[in-house]
Amino acid sequence: MKILLTGATGYIAKRLLPVLLNDGHEVFCCVRDASRFEASKYKSHKLKLVQADFLKPETFSNLPKDLDVAYYLIHSMSATAGDFEKLESTAAQNFVEYINSTHTRQVIYLSGIVNDTHLSKHLKSRKKVEDILQNGNYRLTTLRAGIIVGSGSASFEIIRDLVEKLPVMIAPRWLLTKSQPIAVRNVIQFLRGVLLFEPSFGKSFDIGGPEILTYKQMLLSFARVRGLRRSIFIVPVMTPRLSSYWLYFVTSTSYKLAINLVNSMKVEVIGKKNNLAELLNIELLSFKEAIQLAFDKIEQHEVISSWIDAQSSSILEKGVSELVAVPSFGCFKDQRMMKITDEARTLDKIWNIGGETGWYYGNWLWNLRGFIDKLFGGVGLRRGRRSAHEITSGDTLDFWRVIYANKEEKRLLLYAEMKLPGEAWLEFHVQGHELHQIATFRPLGLWGRLYWYLVLPFHGIIFKGMLNEITR
């Protein structure tokens, strides 16, 4: 079967792809930037990579026409707070026009559970996309999911941040909102199960776990699984803006996404009952089982995808490939070199940098820089990294984005996503018996130049210490 998988660099698509390939399907992975997708790790001749942007119809020439099924997994919620609705509608309309020119029999769309009486902007946008997708010359199957819980999922990581960092929480009233969380494993089972499943044609199904819980109950349940004692006090006076700041500073989410999340969390998302799980023979996991399964994957270093890596970034709109060529004209550079005696160990240290490992020297200074970045609306250091040992192009690495990572070429290139009056790159490259460490900064105006000279003394300390520790 020939399948088009849109949003292939997203959290769900990365989980679904290996399942479809293992089932023997030919999968066309549609991505906006091919350099962000590492097709080689799937080791399948049935995976085809196509580069196209559904906001730009002029890029559709690469898309296949001979298809059986298409998965619509495009989502723009982490874009700027006010424009994701327009982006999602435009992408859906362009998708329908393209699919109508193919032989596609079925489109499968993953949406969110909607409440007919009151919807957040996010859920309104999801419902509007569903309405647009219904206008195609194919059979539409819509799966409306509750909060998705799994290793690397937004819900899991936000709950984890709150529970593990705050013994006592003074929380907003929306923590009493009811929801129906579902394990990511069950979501993938549903997406796979409805594939050309005729009883699902032209229908929508709410999919959720077996429990209805408030966000407070989810936080306390998570704490029990982790063996932690936590107290939560609800206050009625916390405004949506304060709630967004609370979520932004405590968790790894961006402020733009925090606003959209808070608006969504004020709305109950409880699914309407249906028998799809029984028809597909899917055993629904409880919230506790989903959390335990997520930590099993984390402990085994088997986190396939992370919502943070999937987050859209305005910095990356021009494409990762455009950032690989580090500029030299009009730039400041901190170049250092050190002899190495154990190449393999040095490369392992480079590939383990960031996240829980830290930056090898002056971690308190890195943490301070991350805190300052948060104060100015940046991403800070809380994003960490998806895997403790693997790095691929497009991954997040604290407040950096991985632009190029090739262990055989012995080169790692990072691009700064922190708030800066300019652009910054950090490169590690082993050549012969030497490790070259190069920090490049392209300033933006006078403020950019002043910034470089202000932080220059700290760079001298941090970069020298980091190089010494990596090569030790």
Coordinates of C-alpha atoms in Angstrom, one line a residue:
M1 CA 0.0 0.0 0.0
K2 CA 1.2 3.5 -0.9
I3 CA 0.9 6.0 2.0
L4 CA 1.6 9.7 2.3
L5 CA 2.7 10.7 5.8
T6 CA 2.5 14.5 6.4
G7 CA 4.2 16.2 9.3
A8 CA 6.8 13.5 9.2
T9 CA 9.2 15.3 11.6
G10 CA 6.4 15.6 14.2
Y11 CA 5.9 13.8 17.4
I12 CA 3.2 11.4 16.3
A13 CA 4.5 10.8 12.8
K14 CA 7.9 9.7 14.0
R15 CA 6.1 7.0 16.1
L16 CA 3.8 5.9 13.3
L17 CA 6.4 5.7 10.6
P18 CA 8.3 2.6 11.8
V19 CA 4.9 0.8 12.4
L20 CA 3.8 1.4 8.8
L21 CA 7.2 0.3 7.5
N22 CA 7.2 -2.8 9.5
D23 CA 3.7 -3.6 8.1
G24 CA 5.3 -3.5 4.6
H25 CA 3.8 -0.3 3.3
E26 CA 5.6 2.1 1.0
V27 CA 5.6 5.4 2.9
F28 CA 6.2 8.8 1.4
C29 CA 7.4 11.1 4.2
C30 CA 6.5 14.7 3.5
V31 CA 8.7 17.2 5.2
R32 CA 9.3 21.0 4.7
D33 CA 13.1 20.6 5.1
A34 CA 14.7 17.3 4.1
S35 CA 17.8 18.0 6.0
R36 CA 15.8 17.8 9.3
F37 CA 14.8 14.1 8.6
E38 CA 17.3 11.3 8.9
A39 CA 15.9 8.7 6.6
S40 CA 19.0 6.4 6.8
K41 CA 18.2 5.3 10.4
Y42 CA 15.0 3.5 9.3
K43 CA 17.0 1.2 6.9
S44 CA 14.0 0.6 4.6
H45 CA 13.9 0.8 0.9
K46 CA 10.2 1.5 1.2
L47 CA 10.7 4.9 2.8
K48 CA 10.6 7.7 0.2
L49 CA 11.5 11.3 1.3
V50 CA 9.7 14.1 -0.4
Q51 CA 10.2 17.8 0.4
A52 CA 7.1 20.0 0.2
D53 CA 5.4 22.7 2.2
F54 CA 1.6 22.8 2.3
L55 CA 1.7 26.5 2.8
K56 CA 3.4 26.8 -0.6
P57 CA 1.6 25.0 -3.4
E58 CA 4.5 25.7 -5.8
T59 CA 6.5 23.0 -3.9
F60 CA 3.9 20.3 -4.7
S61 CA 5.7 19.1 -7.8
N62 CA 7.7 16.6 -5.7
L63 CA 4.6 14.9 -4.3
P64 CA 3.4 11.5 -5.6
K65 CA 0.1 11.1 -7.4
D66 CA -0.3 7.3 -7.0
L67 CA -1.5 7.0 -3.4
D68 CA -3.9 4.8 -1.5
V69 CA -4.0 6.6 1.9
A70 CA -2.8 9.9 3.3
Y71 CA -2.2 10.8 7.0
Y72 CA -2.8 14.4 7.8
L73 CA -0.7 15.2 10.9
I74 CA 0.1 18.9 10.2
H75 CA -0.2 21.1 13.3
S76 CA 0.8 24.8 13.8
M77 CA -0.2 25.4 17.5
S78 CA 3.4 26.4 18.5
A79 CA 3.5 29.1 15.9
T80 CA 2.8 32.7 16.9
A81 CA -0.1 33.0 19.3
G82 CA -2.5 34.7 16.9
D83 CA -1.9 33.2 13.5
F84 CA -1.9 29.4 13.8
E85 CA -5.6 29.2 12.9
K86 CA -5.0 30.9 9.5
L87 CA -1.9 28.7 8.9
E88 CA -3.8 25.5 9.7
S89 CA -6.7 26.4 7.4
T90 CA -4.5 27.4 4.5
A91 CA -2.4 24.2 4.8
A92 CA -5.6 22.1 5.0
Q93 CA -7.1 23.7 1.9
N94 CA -3.9 23.2 -0.1
F95 CA -3.7 19.6 1.1
V96 CA -7.3 18.9 -0.1
E97 CA -6.6 20.4 -3.6
Y98 CA -3.5 18.3 -3.9
I99 CA -5.1 15.0 -2.7
N100 CA -8.0 15.6 -5.1
S101 CA -5.5 15.3 -7.9
T102 CA -4.4 11.9 -6.7
H103 CA -6.0 8.4 -6.5
T104 CA -6.2 8.5 -2.7
R105 CA -9.0 6.5 -1.2
Q106 CA -8.8 7.6 2.4
V107 CA -7.4 10.4 4.5
I108 CA -6.8 9.9 8.2
Y109 CA -6.7 13.0 10.4
L110 CA -5.6 13.2 14.0
S111 CA -7.5 16.0 15.8
G112 CA -8.5 16.8 19.3
I113 CA -11.6 16.0 21.3
V114 CA -14.0 18.9 20.8
N115 CA -16.8 20.2 23.1
D116 CA -19.7 21.5 21.0
T117 CA -20.7 24.2 23.6
H118 CA -17.3 25.8 24.2
L119 CA -14.0 25.6 22.3
S120 CA -10.6 27.1 22.8
K121 CA -9.0 28.8 19.7
H122 CA -6.8 25.7 19.4
L123 CA -9.8 23.3 19.3
K124 CA -11.8 25.6 17.0
S125 CA -8.9 25.5 14.6
R126 CA -8.7 21.7 14.8
K127 CA -12.5 21.5 14.1
K128 CA -12.2 23.9 11.2
V129 CA -9.4 21.8 9.6
E130 CA -11.7 18.8 9.9
D131 CA -14.5 20.6 8.1
I132 CA -12.1 21.6 5.3
L133 CA -10.8 18.0 5.0
Q134 CA -14.3 16.7 4.5
N135 CA -14.6 18.5 1.2
G136 CA -12.2 16.1 -0.6
N137 CA -12.8 13.3 -3.2
Y138 CA -11.9 10.6 -0.7
R139 CA -13.2 9.1 2.5
L140 CA -12.2 11.0 5.7
T141 CA -11.5 9.3 9.0
T142 CA -11.0 11.6 11.9
L143 CA -9.6 10.5 15.2
R144 CA -10.1 13.1 18.0
A145 CA -7.7 12.4 20.8
G146 CA -7.6 13.6 24.4
I147 CA -4.3 14.6 26.0
I148 CA -1.6 12.3 24.7
V149 CA 0.7 10.8 27.3
G150 CA 4.0 9.2 26.3
S151 CA 7.8 9.6 26.6
G152 CA 8.6 12.9 24.9
S153 CA 5.0 14.1 24.6
A154 CA 4.1 17.7 25.5
S155 CA 1.6 16.6 28.2
F156 CA 4.1 14.1 29.8
E157 CA 7.0 16.5 29.8
I158 CA 5.0 19.5 31.2
I159 CA 3.5 17.3 33.9
R160 CA 7.0 15.9 34.6
D161 CA 8.5 19.4 34.9
L162 CA 5.8 20.5 37.3
V163 CA 5.8 17.5 39.6
E164 CA 9.6 16.9 39.8
K165 CA 10.5 20.6 40.3
L166 CA 7.7 21.8 42.6
P167 CA 7.1 20.1 46.0
V168 CA 4.3 22.6 46.6
M169 CA 2.2 24.1 43.8
I170 CA 0.1 27.2 44.0
A171 CA -1.9 26.5 40.9
P172 CA -4.6 28.1 38.7
R173 CA -8.2 27.0 38.8
W174 CA -8.0 25.2 35.4
L175 CA -6.2 22.3 37.2
L176 CA -9.7 21.2 38.2
T177 CA -10.7 20.9 34.5
K178 CA -11.6 17.3 33.5
S179 CA -9.8 15.5 30.7
Q180 CA -9.5 12.0 29.2
P181 CA -5.8 11.3 28.7
I182 CA -4.7 8.6 26.3
A183 CA -1.4 6.7 26.0
V184 CA 0.6 7.4 22.8
R185 CA 0.8 3.7 22.2
N186 CA -3.0 3.5 21.9
V187 CA -3.0 6.5 19.6
I188 CA -0.6 4.8 17.2
Q189 CA -2.8 1.6 17.4
F190 CA -5.9 3.6 16.4
L191 CA -4.0 5.3 13.5
R192 CA -2.8 2.0 12.3
G193 CA -6.1 0.2 12.9
V194 CA -8.3 2.5 10.8
L195 CA -6.1 2.2 7.7
L196 CA -8.6 1.3 4.9
F197 CA -10.9 0.1 7.6
E198 CA -14.2 0.6 5.8
P199 CA -16.4 1.0 9.0
S200 CA -14.4 4.1 9.8
F201 CA -14.9 5.8 6.4
G202 CA -16.6 9.2 6.6
K203 CA -16.8 9.1 10.4
S204 CA -15.1 10.8 13.4
F205 CA -14.2 9.0 16.6
D206 CA -13.2 10.4 20.0
I207 CA -10.3 8.4 21.4
G208 CA -9.3 8.6 25.0
G209 CA -8.1 6.4 27.8
P210 CA -10.4 4.5 30.3
E211 CA -10.3 7.3 32.9
I212 CA -11.6 10.8 33.3
L213 CA -9.3 12.9 35.4
T214 CA -8.7 16.5 36.4
Y215 CA -5.2 18.0 35.7
K216 CA -4.7 18.0 39.5
Q217 CA -5.4 14.3 39.7
M218 CA -3.0 13.7 36.8
L219 CA -0.2 15.6 38.6
L220 CA -0.8 13.7 41.9
S221 CA -1.0 10.4 40.1
F222 CA 2.3 11.1 38.3
A223 CA 3.9 12.0 41.7
R224 CA 2.7 8.7 43.2
V225 CA 4.3 6.8 40.3
R226 CA 7.6 8.6 40.9
G227 CA 7.4 8.1 44.7
L228 CA 7.1 11.8 45.4
R229 CA 5.0 13.7 47.9
R230 CA 3.4 16.8 46.4
S231 CA 0.8 19.3 47.6
I232 CA -1.3 21.4 45.3
F233 CA -3.3 24.5 46.3
I234 CA -5.8 26.0 43.9
V235 CA -6.2 29.8 43.8
P236 CA -9.1 31.4 41.9
V237 CA -7.3 34.7 41.2
M238 CA -4.7 33.6 38.7
T239 CA -5.5 35.2 35.3
P240 CA -4.8 33.4 32.0
R241 CA -1.8 35.6 31.5
L242 CA -0.4 34.7 34.9
S243 CA -1.2 31.1 34.3
S244 CA 0.8 31.3 31.0
Y245 CA 3.8 32.8 32.8
W246 CA 3.6 30.2 35.5
L247 CA 3.6 27.4 32.9
Y248 CA 6.3 29.1 30.9
F249 CA 8.8 29.6 33.7
V250 CA 8.4 26.2 35.4
T251 CA 8.2 24.0 32.3
S252 CA 10.1 23.7 29.0
T253 CA 7.3 25.1 26.9
S254 CA 7.6 28.4 25.0
Y255 CA 5.5 31.4 26.0
K256 CA 3.5 31.3 22.8
L257 CA 2.7 27.7 23.3
A258 CA 1.9 28.2 27.0
I259 CA -0.8 30.8 26.0
N260 CA -2.4 28.3 23.7
L261 CA -2.1 25.4 26.2
V262 CA -3.7 27.5 29.0
N263 CA -6.6 28.5 26.8
S264 CA -7.1 24.8 25.9
M265 CA -6.8 23.5 29.4
K266 CA -9.7 25.6 30.6
V267 CA -12.0 23.5 28.4
E268 CA -13.1 19.9 29.3
V269 CA -12.0 17.4 26.7
I270 CA -14.1 14.2 27.4
G271 CA -14.8 11.9 24.5
K272 CA -18.1 10.6 23.3
K273 CA -18.4 6.9 23.7
N274 CA -17.9 4.6 20.7
N275 CA -16.9 1.0 20.0
L276 CA -13.9 1.7 17.8
A277 CA -11.4 0.2 20.4
E278 CA -13.5 -3.0 20.5
L279 CA -13.7 -3.2 16.7
L280 CA -9.9 -2.8 16.4
N281 CA -9.2 -5.0 19.4
I282 CA -7.3 -2.3 21.2
E283 CA -6.7 -2.6 25.0
L284 CA -6.7 0.9 26.4
L285 CA -4.0 1.8 28.9
S286 CA -4.7 3.6 32.2
F287 CA -3.0 6.9 32.9
K288 CA -0.7 5.2 35.4
E289 CA 0.3 2.5 32.9
A290 CA 1.0 5.2 30.3
I291 CA 3.3 7.0 32.7
Q292 CA 5.1 3.8 33.7
L293 CA 5.6 2.9 30.1
A294 CA 7.0 6.3 29.3
F295 CA 9.6 6.0 32.0
D296 CA 10.5 2.5 30.8
K297 CA 11.3 4.1 27.4
I298 CA 13.3 6.9 29.0
E299 CA 15.4 4.6 31.2
Q300 CA 16.1 2.4 28.1
H301 CA 17.1 5.4 26.0
E302 CA 14.3 4.5 23.5
V303 CA 12.5 7.8 23.2
I304 CA 11.7 7.8 19.5
S305 CA 10.4 11.4 19.3
S306 CA 10.0 14.5 21.4
W307 CA 7.4 17.3 21.1
I308 CA 10.2 19.8 21.6
D309 CA 12.1 18.7 18.5
A310 CA 8.8 18.9 16.6
Q311 CA 8.1 22.5 17.7
S312 CA 8.2 24.9 14.8
S313 CA 10.7 27.7 15.1
S314 CA 10.8 30.9 13.1
I315 CA 14.5 30.6 13.2
L316 CA 14.3 27.4 11.1
E317 CA 11.8 28.7 8.5
K318 CA 14.6 29.2 6.0
G319 CA 15.6 25.6 6.5
V320 CA 18.4 23.8 8.4
S321 CA 20.4 23.4 5.3
E322 CA 20.7 27.2 5.0
L323 CA 22.4 27.4 8.4
V324 CA 25.0 24.7 7.7
A325 CA 27.4 27.1 6.0
V326 CA 28.7 29.1 8.9
P327 CA 29.3 32.7 7.8
S328 CA 32.7 34.5 8.3
F329 CA 32.2 38.0 7.0
G330 CA 31.1 40.5 9.6
C331 CA 31.3 37.9 12.4
F332 CA 33.1 37.5 15.7
K333 CA 34.8 34.2 16.4
D334 CA 36.2 32.3 19.4
Q335 CA 38.4 29.6 17.9
R336 CA 40.2 27.1 20.1
M337 CA 42.2 23.9 19.4
M338 CA 43.4 21.1 21.7
K339 CA 45.4 18.0 21.0
I340 CA 43.5 14.7 21.8
T341 CA 44.8 11.2 22.6
D342 CA 41.6 9.3 22.6
E343 CA 39.4 10.2 19.5
A344 CA 36.6 7.8 20.3
R345 CA 36.2 9.0 23.9
T346 CA 36.3 12.7 22.8
L347 CA 33.6 12.1 20.2
D348 CA 31.4 10.3 22.8
K349 CA 31.8 13.3 25.1
I350 CA 30.8 15.7 22.3
W351 CA 27.8 13.6 21.3
N352 CA 26.7 13.4 25.0
I353 CA 26.9 17.2 25.6
G354 CA 23.9 19.1 27.0
G355 CA 20.8 17.9 28.8
E356 CA 21.5 16.0 32.0
T357 CA 25.2 15.7 31.1
G358 CA 25.6 19.4 31.0
W359 CA 28.3 21.4 29.3
Y360 CA 31.3 20.0 31.2
Y361 CA 32.5 23.3 32.7
G362 CA 30.8 26.2 34.4
N363 CA 27.3 24.7 34.3
W364 CA 26.1 27.3 36.8
L365 CA 27.0 29.9 34.2
W366 CA 25.1 28.0 31.5
N367 CA 22.1 27.8 33.9
L368 CA 22.3 31.5 34.6
R369 CA 22.3 32.2 30.8
G370 CA 19.3 29.9 30.4
F371 CA 17.4 31.7 33.2
I372 CA 18.2 35.1 31.6
D373 CA 17.0 33.8 28.3
K374 CA 13.7 32.7 29.9
L375 CA 13.3 36.2 31.4
F376 CA 13.5 37.7 27.9
G377 CA 11.0 35.2 26.4
G378 CA 13.5 32.6 25.1
V379 CA 13.6 28.9 25.3
G380 CA 16.0 28.6 28.2
L381 CA 17.8 25.3 29.1
R382 CA 14.8 23.3 30.2
R383 CA 14.3 21.6 26.8
G384 CA 17.2 19.3 27.3
R385 CA 17.7 16.7 24.6
R386 CA 15.6 13.8 23.3
S387 CA 18.2 11.1 23.7
A388 CA 21.2 10.8 26.1
H389 CA 23.5 9.5 23.4
E390 CA 22.1 10.1 20.0
I391 CA 22.0 13.4 18.1
T392 CA 20.4 14.0 14.7
S393 CA 19.9 17.0 12.6
G394 CA 16.9 19.1 13.7
D395 CA 17.1 17.9 17.4
T396 CA 17.0 20.4 20.2
L397 CA 19.9 20.6 22.6
D398 CA 19.0 22.9 25.5
F399 CA 18.8 26.4 23.8
W400 CA 20.6 25.1 20.7
R401 CA 19.3 23.4 17.6
V402 CA 21.4 20.7 16.0
I403 CA 22.1 21.8 12.4
Y404 CA 24.6 19.1 11.4
A405 CA 25.7 15.9 13.2
N406 CA 27.9 13.3 11.6
K407 CA 30.0 11.2 13.8
E408 CA 31.8 9.6 10.9
E409 CA 32.9 13.1 9.7
K410 CA 33.5 13.9 13.4
R411 CA 31.6 17.2 13.2
L412 CA 28.8 18.6 15.3
L413 CA 27.3 22.0 14.5
L414 CA 24.8 23.8 16.7
Y415 CA 22.7 27.0 16.1
A416 CA 21.5 29.2 18.9
E417 CA 17.7 29.5 19.5
M418 CA 18.2 31.7 22.6
K419 CA 17.2 35.4 22.5
L420 CA 20.2 37.2 21.0
P421 CA 21.0 40.5 19.2
G422 CA 22.4 38.4 16.3
E423 CA 23.0 34.8 15.3
A424 CA 25.3 32.3 16.9
W425 CA 26.8 28.9 16.0
L426 CA 28.9 26.5 18.0
E427 CA 31.0 23.9 16.2
F428 CA 33.0 20.9 17.3
H429 CA 35.2 19.2 14.7
V430 CA 37.9 16.6 15.1
Q431 CA 40.7 16.9 12.5
G432 CA 43.6 14.5 12.8
H433 CA 44.6 14.5 16.5
E434 CA 43.1 17.8 17.2
L435 CA 39.7 19.0 18.4
H436 CA 38.6 22.3 17.0
Q437 CA 36.0 24.3 18.9
I438 CA 34.6 27.4 17.1
A439 CA 32.0 29.8 18.4
T440 CA 30.7 32.2 15.7
F441 CA 28.5 35.2 16.4
R442 CA 27.0 37.4 13.6
P443 CA 25.9 40.6 15.4
L444 CA 22.8 42.6 14.6
G445 CA 23.6 46.2 14.7
L446 CA 25.3 48.1 17.5
W447 CA 23.6 46.1 20.3
G448 CA 24.9 42.9 18.8
R449 CA 28.5 44.2 19.0
L450 CA 28.1 45.5 22.5
Y451 CA 26.6 42.1 23.5
W452 CA 29.7 40.3 22.2
Y453 CA 32.1 42.4 24.1
L454 CA 30.1 42.2 27.3
V455 CA 30.1 38.4 27.3
L456 CA 33.6 38.0 26.0
P457 CA 35.2 37.6 29.4
F458 CA 32.7 34.8 30.2
H459 CA 33.4 33.1 26.9
G460 CA 37.1 33.0 27.7
I461 CA 36.3 31.1 30.9
I462 CA 33.5 28.8 29.6
F463 CA 34.9 27.8 26.2
K464 CA 38.4 27.2 27.5
G465 CA 37.1 25.1 30.4
M466 CA 34.7 23.2 28.2
L467 CA 37.4 22.3 25.7
N468 CA 39.8 21.2 28.5
E469 CA 37.1 18.9 30.0
I470 CA 36.1 17.4 26.6
T471 CA 39.7 16.5 25.8
R472 CA 40.7 15.4 29.2

